[in-house]
């Protein structure tokens, strides 16, 4: 069974600094996708970034990058130059590709607070 | 704005009642997923529909049911409601032909059972 672990319930970062949110996963499927979502206090889930298990390079999307270490089964989100608007809950999620299931399995989330 | 719409945004009801949550996927998306987010269970997958057909079931209670209509909108029906059903219910859709199958979430329906 798939499992996603986010060990940091809460994180603080100073505005304009970089922050890394940890995510480890467990799967026996060789083919899978990893996602990060942001959930502001308003409640919506916003897709941030995707990493495929066979992707050769780490994914990047603007200020977001993914530090993907396949052997360690980790997919940490790096946010550079933090902004006050980055304060939110961040979820790591995984979907296995080779099976018929298409749903996401989510971690418990990390609450990020950006300090002015 | 993800392009996924959900109604209503908020719903307050009493135990034992039945409610229907509605979701319209992004234009062209055939897949609709339902998730429940609660404080104690986190984000849990409920059910997946693809082009009108049920594809997968997760931790969905027997009191809950869903369907996807020919126009691709979906409804999640919750009956015999209990206090523990209070949660944020999301639907998400994913694009056909996208190898990533990224799921785009609607704004959610916040259900409070009193």
PDB file of C-alpha atoms in Angstrom, chain B residues 20 47 53 93:
ATOM      1  CA  UNK B  20     -26.316  16.273  -2.159  1.00  0.00           C
ATOM      2  CA  UNK B  47     -14.601   7.549  -5.204  1.00  0.00           C
ATOM      3  CA  UNK B  53     -18.519   4.932 -14.968  1.00  0.00           C
ATOM      4  CA  UNK B  93     -10.911  16.507 -12.150  1.00  0.00           C
TER       5      UNK B  93
END
